[in-house]
């Protein structure tokens, strides 16, 4: 006879089974954790081994190019001593390219970037289609004349600048607060979208020779994403001279950068005729300023709110600084109009240097923002360094050291981190996926630094004058760093520019490309380097050059066609491993494959599980 267990016996049996269930669950979690960790570390090892293999790869050239001459001489070695002792004014004179070397580009010069539409002033009442319509862009005859006359690579000596009234080495003194146009004023208060638009249009109308206004797209709610170019050549690309940019108000409630960009625009145009340093900067640089990447978020943010998320996201609730493609992890977030516009903009203009303006801390943060090994990234952070870590640290220090308090590295409030010298690696601070600065660097070789300008995200307007004075010098000096390192042209043997030639500084496995004019730029610190140059149907080249601190190095490279065999070009040796195309990746590792989405999902799930267990 079989007796049914009593209720007490059933309860005892259930209690004896619980430890077994918990044990099995725990074992399963541990196995999943070990599996994902092992896969991620294997991927990291592959990245490391690929880096070593690529650094070992060499292209045969047999020639060296001196960086302070424009004509190649295969029989001369790099003369370091003569470069270091070369008088500065003589260097500048000698570095101008000779007409016969560049005149061949005259027949192939093309427009580098046709923006949607330039807005010609018209004050605050001008419509998008009014005020004179579209201006001519990148005039081909003007560009060809510039490149042929040798102005393309001209980078004349610039005066020193420290932002004070006694700043100039020329012995001429100007007040930093001098307003050349008394009728052109900008109050220290926050400007909503309509008032910001009116100011930008008024500026374009008053300073047509120094500014150009265009929109790169619209926000979710239909507001224009205005960009103002400030330059001595606002409507035409200056051959051989870099484009740089500032992007502010990416998070709508971080409002300081938005207002500082408006004051920077005013400061630059007002100072052009009185400040030798500003004149040099605008004569040799095209500065693109996007005051508000998230105008919809700004409209709902509230002045005086130092923390919180009201207005941070766009109108669809997306964080725009988590919405870009990511090299380390697949970003599955749906693209937003604001980020799509910035991605297209960045793909069409080869920016050399960029600053992303934020708030809520006082620090200059540099790439990488993400890391390949971050299973429990919420609980521990380690640096994720780029191949150009020395340059990024220098750029971040340039900003922090010219700021009166950022360089002290003090924490904003108890319980928040402090930063040595006011700079930090992004991933060491906290890792994030889909950030804008990593996208700029990995996809297009543009060196971007995130600039956190104030402890309070949206401080009262009464603090704006102080914040402007604290950041003015840093904002100017940071942009000037685009003129550090190496720049030049890649041409064929007939002097025609080679477009989309891939370049890489040996040992720094993030590539970059030439423009339609054959131009290239790379920010580097003083030292001796080797440039690898590759283009389809051309023989690859390696060129030695040296960078000094006083001025950029001019380096012109001539490529020769590959030899034909039976009516076919002999294939170039080795793979084309440079990253610069919309779906490419940096050369330090293979492009993330399809299983990265599975890993990301498992990682996210385990992170959520750990959060639930440990709080």
PDB file of C-alpha atoms in Angstrom, residues 24 30 34 48 125 184 187 202 271 293 327 337 387 394 425 435 512 526 574 584:
ATOM      1  CA  UNK A  24      22.233  24.918 -10.790  1.00  0.00           C
ATOM      2  CA  UNK A  30      29.149  31.398 -13.897  1.00  0.00           C
ATOM      3  CA  UNK A  34      33.267  32.649 -18.218  1.00  0.00           C
ATOM      4  CA  UNK A  48      46.824  42.792 -30.346  1.00  0.00           C
ATOM      5  CA  UNK A 125      13.750  88.092 -40.681  1.00  0.00           C
ATOM      6  CA  UNK A 184      26.709  94.191 -32.967  1.00  0.00           C
ATOM      7  CA  UNK A 187      24.052  89.611 -24.299  1.00  0.00           C
ATOM      8  CA  UNK A 202      22.578  88.836 -38.335  1.00  0.00           C
ATOM      9  CA  UNK A 271      38.913  90.573 -33.407  1.00  0.00           C
ATOM     10  CA  UNK A 293      23.163  69.704 -32.064  1.00  0.00           C
ATOM     11  CA  UNK A 327      34.115  50.097 -33.247  1.00  0.00           C
ATOM     12  CA  UNK A 337      18.076  62.701 -37.499  1.00  0.00           C
ATOM     13  CA  UNK A 387      47.596  54.608 -31.150  1.00  0.00           C
ATOM     14  CA  UNK A 394      48.588  66.923 -25.657  1.00  0.00           C
ATOM     15  CA  UNK A 425      40.889  58.962 -20.907  1.00  0.00           C
ATOM     16  CA  UNK A 435      30.110  58.076 -28.567  1.00  0.00           C
ATOM     17  CA  UNK A 512      43.327  58.828 -42.965  1.00  0.00           C
ATOM     18  CA  UNK A 526      57.870  66.579 -32.504  1.00  0.00           C
ATOM     19  CA  UNK A 574      49.333  43.211 -49.192  1.00  0.00           C
ATOM     20  CA  UNK A 584      35.557  50.336 -42.152  1.00  0.00           C
TER      21      UNK A 584
END
